[in-house]
Amino acid sequence: MADLEGGGPPKARSNGYNNHNNHPNQYYVGTSESSWTSWLVPMFVVANVVVFIVTMFVNNCPKNNLGFEGKCVARFLGRLSFEPLKENPLFGPSPDTLEKMGGLQWYKVVHGNEAWRLLTCIWLHAGVIHVLANMLSLVFIGIRLEQQFGFVRMGIIYLLSGLGGSILSALFLQNNNNISVGASGALFGLLGAMLSELLTNWSIYTNKAAALFTLVIIIAINLAVGILPHVDNFAHIGGFMSGFLLGFVLLFRPQFGWMESRNLPAGACVKSKYKAYQVVLCVLALALVIVWYTVGLVMLFRGENGNEHCSWCHYLSCVPTKHWKCNNTS
């Protein structure tokens, strides 16, 4: 997700997901479960691209740009041309257009009765670079999950993770000039779901340590990028946390050998379908999901500032150094 300050440069949420090609699927022990055909992820990709084109059409740089930051980029595209690079280096629209199209802005959500922005923002992107990186990541992550678990479970995790990322972002980034857009919170939710799926289905994986190490490194690298300036890491963390919990609820599988044990002769010892720890994790995660969304939404619409309850949490989104400042996370 990108977080833009009015008139300032876009602040793109981490787009490092395309490092995750070596997901732990290669360590999976196949079962007799059928594989789903992926169609929802391609539709999500098309929807995001179409929304970006519509956003650029509404932006209409040649007509609306006053020239203070320079001329429109790629003017041969007509009203689809991009804002000057000083205003948006990601080759995209202006912050005003993103706000008009449904970008996440704390004041409008809480005081303007525009809660719908918590979801519309995940379909908007700050520029060509932003949308391409996120859509490549969605293809790499989402298709694997949809093929193995179906479009319903994958779609629920994607949308609820995007909502979770928006809630945490709005709780901690409350500058009225901040406009957040992008699918990164939802994508981090899919990464979180991959991790919980590995843990809850531990018995059906070979090379468990290698699978866990691979996925943890991928997640750590992507979250580490979020401590750079102009990156809304709260959306990443909120999305990841939501997807991680939802994975325990939605992605647990029958234990290894259960499918085969059903064909044993009468009177033979048949394995239970799920292990006890899978059921316990599912129940605990479901309870935490309900608590998280309830508390988060209540705090948000009461106008509470997350920074007042956690004085150090702003470091999760940006760590100041001598090379950059973190004014947007204050």
Short mmCIF file of N, CA, C and O in Angstrom, two decimals, residues 151-217:
data_model
loop_
_atom_site.label_atom_id
_atom_site.label_comp_id
_atom_site.label_asym_id
_atom_site.label_seq_id
_atom_site.Cartn_x
_atom_site.Cartn_y
_atom_site.Cartn_z
N PHE A 151 -11.29 -20.78 -3.96
CA PHE A 151 -11.42 -19.33 -4.08
C PHE A 151 -12.10 -18.71 -2.86
O PHE A 151 -11.84 -17.55 -2.52
N VAL A 152 -13.00 -19.46 -2.19
CA VAL A 152 -13.74 -18.88 -1.06
C VAL A 152 -12.78 -18.55 0.08
O VAL A 152 -12.74 -17.42 0.59
N ARG A 153 -11.99 -19.53 0.51
CA ARG A 153 -11.08 -19.32 1.63
C ARG A 153 -9.99 -18.32 1.28
O ARG A 153 -9.65 -17.45 2.10
N MET A 154 -9.45 -18.42 0.07
CA MET A 154 -8.41 -17.47 -0.33
C MET A 154 -8.97 -16.06 -0.40
O MET A 154 -8.34 -15.09 0.04
N GLY A 155 -10.18 -15.91 -0.95
CA GLY A 155 -10.79 -14.58 -1.06
C GLY A 155 -11.10 -13.97 0.28
O GLY A 155 -10.90 -12.76 0.49
N ILE A 156 -11.58 -14.79 1.23
CA ILE A 156 -11.87 -14.28 2.58
C ILE A 156 -10.60 -13.78 3.24
O ILE A 156 -10.58 -12.69 3.84
N ILE A 157 -9.53 -14.56 3.14
CA ILE A 157 -8.27 -14.14 3.76
C ILE A 157 -7.76 -12.86 3.12
O ILE A 157 -7.30 -11.94 3.82
N TYR A 158 -7.83 -12.75 1.81
CA TYR A 158 -7.34 -11.57 1.10
C TYR A 158 -8.10 -10.32 1.55
O TYR A 158 -7.49 -9.30 1.92
N LEU A 159 -9.42 -10.37 1.54
CA LEU A 159 -10.22 -9.18 1.85
C LEU A 159 -10.14 -8.80 3.33
O LEU A 159 -9.98 -7.62 3.67
N LEU A 160 -10.23 -9.80 4.22
CA LEU A 160 -10.17 -9.49 5.64
C LEU A 160 -8.77 -9.04 6.06
O LEU A 160 -8.64 -8.20 6.96
N SER A 161 -7.74 -9.55 5.41
CA SER A 161 -6.38 -9.08 5.71
C SER A 161 -6.20 -7.64 5.25
O SER A 161 -5.57 -6.84 5.93
N GLY A 162 -6.75 -7.32 4.07
CA GLY A 162 -6.70 -5.94 3.62
C GLY A 162 -7.40 -5.01 4.58
O GLY A 162 -6.92 -3.91 4.89
N LEU A 163 -8.56 -5.45 5.11
CA LEU A 163 -9.29 -4.65 6.10
C LEU A 163 -8.47 -4.51 7.38
O LEU A 163 -8.39 -3.42 7.95
N GLY A 164 -7.85 -5.60 7.83
CA GLY A 164 -7.02 -5.54 9.04
C GLY A 164 -5.86 -4.59 8.89
O GLY A 164 -5.53 -3.84 9.81
N GLY A 165 -5.23 -4.59 7.71
CA GLY A 165 -4.14 -3.65 7.46
C GLY A 165 -4.62 -2.21 7.48
O GLY A 165 -3.94 -1.33 8.03
N SER A 166 -5.78 -1.96 6.91
CA SER A 166 -6.33 -0.60 6.90
C SER A 166 -6.66 -0.12 8.31
O SER A 166 -6.42 1.04 8.66
N ILE A 167 -7.20 -1.02 9.14
CA ILE A 167 -7.56 -0.63 10.51
C ILE A 167 -6.31 -0.23 11.29
O ILE A 167 -6.28 0.83 11.94
N LEU A 168 -5.27 -1.06 11.24
CA LEU A 168 -4.05 -0.74 12.01
C LEU A 168 -3.38 0.51 11.46
O LEU A 168 -2.87 1.34 12.23
N SER A 169 -3.39 0.68 10.16
CA SER A 169 -2.81 1.88 9.56
C SER A 169 -3.54 3.13 10.03
O SER A 169 -2.92 4.14 10.40
N ALA A 170 -4.88 3.08 10.02
CA ALA A 170 -5.66 4.24 10.44
C ALA A 170 -5.50 4.55 11.92
O ALA A 170 -5.62 5.70 12.34
N LEU A 171 -5.22 3.53 12.73
CA LEU A 171 -5.05 3.74 14.17
C LEU A 171 -3.75 4.46 14.48
O LEU A 171 -3.66 5.21 15.46
N PHE A 172 -2.73 4.26 13.66
CA PHE A 172 -1.42 4.81 13.98
C PHE A 172 -0.98 5.96 13.07
O PHE A 172 -0.15 6.78 13.47
N LEU A 173 -1.49 6.05 11.87
CA LEU A 173 -1.10 7.13 10.95
C LEU A 173 -2.30 8.05 10.77
O LEU A 173 -3.13 7.84 9.88
N GLN A 174 -2.38 9.08 11.63
CA GLN A 174 -3.58 9.91 11.66
C GLN A 174 -3.34 11.34 11.22
O GLN A 174 -4.14 12.22 11.49
N ASN A 175 -2.24 11.58 10.52
CA ASN A 175 -2.02 12.88 9.91
C ASN A 175 -3.09 13.10 8.85
O ASN A 175 -3.29 12.25 7.97
N ASN A 176 -3.78 14.21 8.91
CA ASN A 176 -4.89 14.45 7.99
C ASN A 176 -4.46 14.51 6.54
O ASN A 176 -5.28 14.41 5.63
N ASN A 177 -3.15 14.71 6.28
CA ASN A 177 -2.67 14.78 4.91
C ASN A 177 -2.29 13.41 4.34
O ASN A 177 -1.97 13.29 3.17
N ASN A 178 -2.27 12.38 5.18
CA ASN A 178 -1.88 11.04 4.72
C ASN A 178 -3.01 10.36 3.98
O ASN A 178 -4.14 10.29 4.46
N ILE A 179 -2.70 9.83 2.79
CA ILE A 179 -3.65 9.06 2.00
C ILE A 179 -2.98 7.74 1.67
O ILE A 179 -1.96 7.71 1.00
N SER A 180 -3.56 6.65 2.15
CA SER A 180 -2.96 5.33 1.96
C SER A 180 -3.75 4.53 0.93
O SER A 180 -4.98 4.50 0.97
N VAL A 181 -3.03 3.89 0.03
CA VAL A 181 -3.65 3.06 -1.00
C VAL A 181 -2.76 1.84 -1.24
O VAL A 181 -1.57 1.86 -0.95
N GLY A 182 -3.35 0.78 -1.77
CA GLY A 182 -2.57 -0.37 -2.18
C GLY A 182 -3.04 -1.68 -1.57
O GLY A 182 -3.72 -1.70 -0.55
N ALA A 183 -2.64 -2.77 -2.21
CA ALA A 183 -3.06 -4.11 -1.81
C ALA A 183 -2.05 -4.80 -0.91
O ALA A 183 -2.20 -5.99 -0.62
N SER A 184 -1.04 -4.09 -0.45
CA SER A 184 0.05 -4.75 0.28
C SER A 184 -0.41 -5.38 1.58
O SER A 184 0.10 -6.43 1.98
N GLY A 185 -1.36 -4.76 2.29
CA GLY A 185 -1.87 -5.36 3.52
C GLY A 185 -2.51 -6.71 3.24
O GLY A 185 -2.29 -7.68 3.98
N ALA A 186 -3.30 -6.80 2.18
CA ALA A 186 -3.92 -8.06 1.80
C ALA A 186 -2.87 -9.09 1.39
O ALA A 186 -2.99 -10.28 1.72
N LEU A 187 -1.82 -8.65 0.70
CA LEU A 187 -0.77 -9.57 0.27
C LEU A 187 0.02 -10.09 1.47
O LEU A 187 0.37 -11.28 1.52
N PHE A 188 0.29 -9.23 2.44
CA PHE A 188 0.95 -9.69 3.64
C PHE A 188 0.05 -10.68 4.40
O PHE A 188 0.55 -11.60 5.07
N GLY A 189 -1.26 -10.50 4.29
CA GLY A 189 -2.17 -11.46 4.90
C GLY A 189 -2.04 -12.83 4.28
O GLY A 189 -2.09 -13.85 4.98
N LEU A 190 -1.85 -12.89 2.97
CA LEU A 190 -1.64 -14.17 2.31
C LEU A 190 -0.32 -14.81 2.76
O LEU A 190 -0.25 -16.03 2.94
N LEU A 191 0.71 -14.00 2.94
CA LEU A 191 1.97 -14.53 3.47
C LEU A 191 1.78 -15.06 4.89
O LEU A 191 2.30 -16.13 5.24
N GLY A 192 1.06 -14.32 5.71
CA GLY A 192 0.78 -14.78 7.06
C GLY A 192 0.00 -16.08 7.07
O GLY A 192 0.26 -16.98 7.88
N ALA A 193 -0.96 -16.21 6.14
CA ALA A 193 -1.75 -17.43 6.05
C ALA A 193 -0.88 -18.60 5.61
O ALA A 193 -1.09 -19.74 6.05
N MET A 194 0.09 -18.34 4.72
CA MET A 194 1.00 -19.41 4.32
C MET A 194 1.80 -19.93 5.51
O MET A 194 2.03 -21.13 5.65
N LEU A 195 2.20 -19.01 6.40
CA LEU A 195 2.97 -19.43 7.58
C LEU A 195 2.11 -20.25 8.54
O LEU A 195 2.53 -21.32 9.01
N SER A 196 0.91 -19.79 8.84
CA SER A 196 0.05 -20.55 9.76
C SER A 196 -0.39 -21.86 9.14
O SER A 196 -0.56 -22.87 9.85
N GLU A 197 -0.56 -21.89 7.82
CA GLU A 197 -0.91 -23.14 7.15
C GLU A 197 0.21 -24.16 7.30
O GLU A 197 -0.04 -25.35 7.54
N LEU A 198 1.44 -23.71 7.19
CA LEU A 198 2.58 -24.61 7.39
C LEU A 198 2.61 -25.14 8.82
O LEU A 198 2.83 -26.33 9.05
N LEU A 199 2.35 -24.28 9.79
CA LEU A 199 2.42 -24.69 11.19
C LEU A 199 1.28 -25.63 11.57
O LEU A 199 1.50 -26.64 12.25
N THR A 200 0.06 -25.33 11.13
CA THR A 200 -1.08 -26.15 11.53
C THR A 200 -1.12 -27.48 10.78
O THR A 200 -1.69 -28.46 11.26
N ASN A 201 -0.50 -27.52 9.59
CA ASN A 201 -0.45 -28.75 8.81
C ASN A 201 0.95 -29.36 8.86
O ASN A 201 1.42 -29.95 7.88
N TRP A 202 1.59 -29.22 9.98
CA TRP A 202 2.99 -29.59 10.15
C TRP A 202 3.27 -31.04 9.76
O TRP A 202 4.30 -31.36 9.17
N SER A 203 2.34 -31.93 10.04
CA SER A 203 2.59 -33.37 9.85
C SER A 203 2.62 -33.79 8.40
O SER A 203 3.10 -34.88 8.08
N ILE A 204 2.11 -32.98 7.48
CA ILE A 204 2.06 -33.38 6.07
C ILE A 204 3.19 -32.79 5.25
O ILE A 204 3.20 -32.90 4.03
N TYR A 205 4.14 -32.14 5.92
CA TYR A 205 5.30 -31.59 5.23
C TYR A 205 6.54 -32.43 5.50
O TYR A 205 6.73 -32.93 6.61
N THR A 206 7.36 -32.57 4.48
CA THR A 206 8.71 -33.10 4.69
C THR A 206 9.64 -31.90 4.82
O THR A 206 9.26 -30.77 4.49
N ASN A 207 10.85 -32.11 5.28
CA ASN A 207 11.81 -31.01 5.41
C ASN A 207 11.17 -29.81 6.09
O ASN A 207 11.23 -28.68 5.59
N LYS A 208 10.54 -30.04 7.22
CA LYS A 208 9.77 -29.00 7.89
C LYS A 208 10.61 -27.78 8.23
O LYS A 208 10.20 -26.64 8.03
N ALA A 209 11.82 -28.02 8.74
CA ALA A 209 12.68 -26.91 9.15
C ALA A 209 13.05 -26.05 7.96
O ALA A 209 13.04 -24.81 8.04
N ALA A 210 13.35 -26.67 6.83
CA ALA A 210 13.71 -25.91 5.62
C ALA A 210 12.53 -25.10 5.12
O ALA A 210 12.68 -23.94 4.71
N ALA A 211 11.33 -25.70 5.15
CA ALA A 211 10.14 -24.98 4.71
C ALA A 211 9.87 -23.78 5.61
O ALA A 211 9.59 -22.67 5.12
N LEU A 212 9.97 -23.98 6.92
CA LEU A 212 9.72 -22.89 7.87
C LEU A 212 10.77 -21.80 7.73
O LEU A 212 10.43 -20.60 7.71
N PHE A 213 12.01 -22.18 7.61
CA PHE A 213 13.10 -21.20 7.47
C PHE A 213 12.92 -20.36 6.21
O PHE A 213 13.07 -19.14 6.24
N THR A 214 12.58 -21.01 5.10
CA THR A 214 12.39 -20.29 3.84
C THR A 214 11.30 -19.24 3.96
O THR A 214 11.48 -18.08 3.57
N LEU A 215 10.17 -19.64 4.52
CA LEU A 215 9.04 -18.71 4.61
C LEU A 215 9.30 -17.59 5.60
O LEU A 215 8.96 -16.43 5.33
N VAL A 216 9.92 -17.90 6.73
CA VAL A 216 10.21 -16.87 7.74
C VAL A 216 11.18 -15.83 7.18
O VAL A 216 11.01 -14.62 7.41
N ILE A 217 12.19 -16.27 6.44
CA ILE A 217 13.14 -15.32 5.83
C ILE A 217 12.43 -14.40 4.85
O ILE A 217 12.66 -13.18 4.83
#
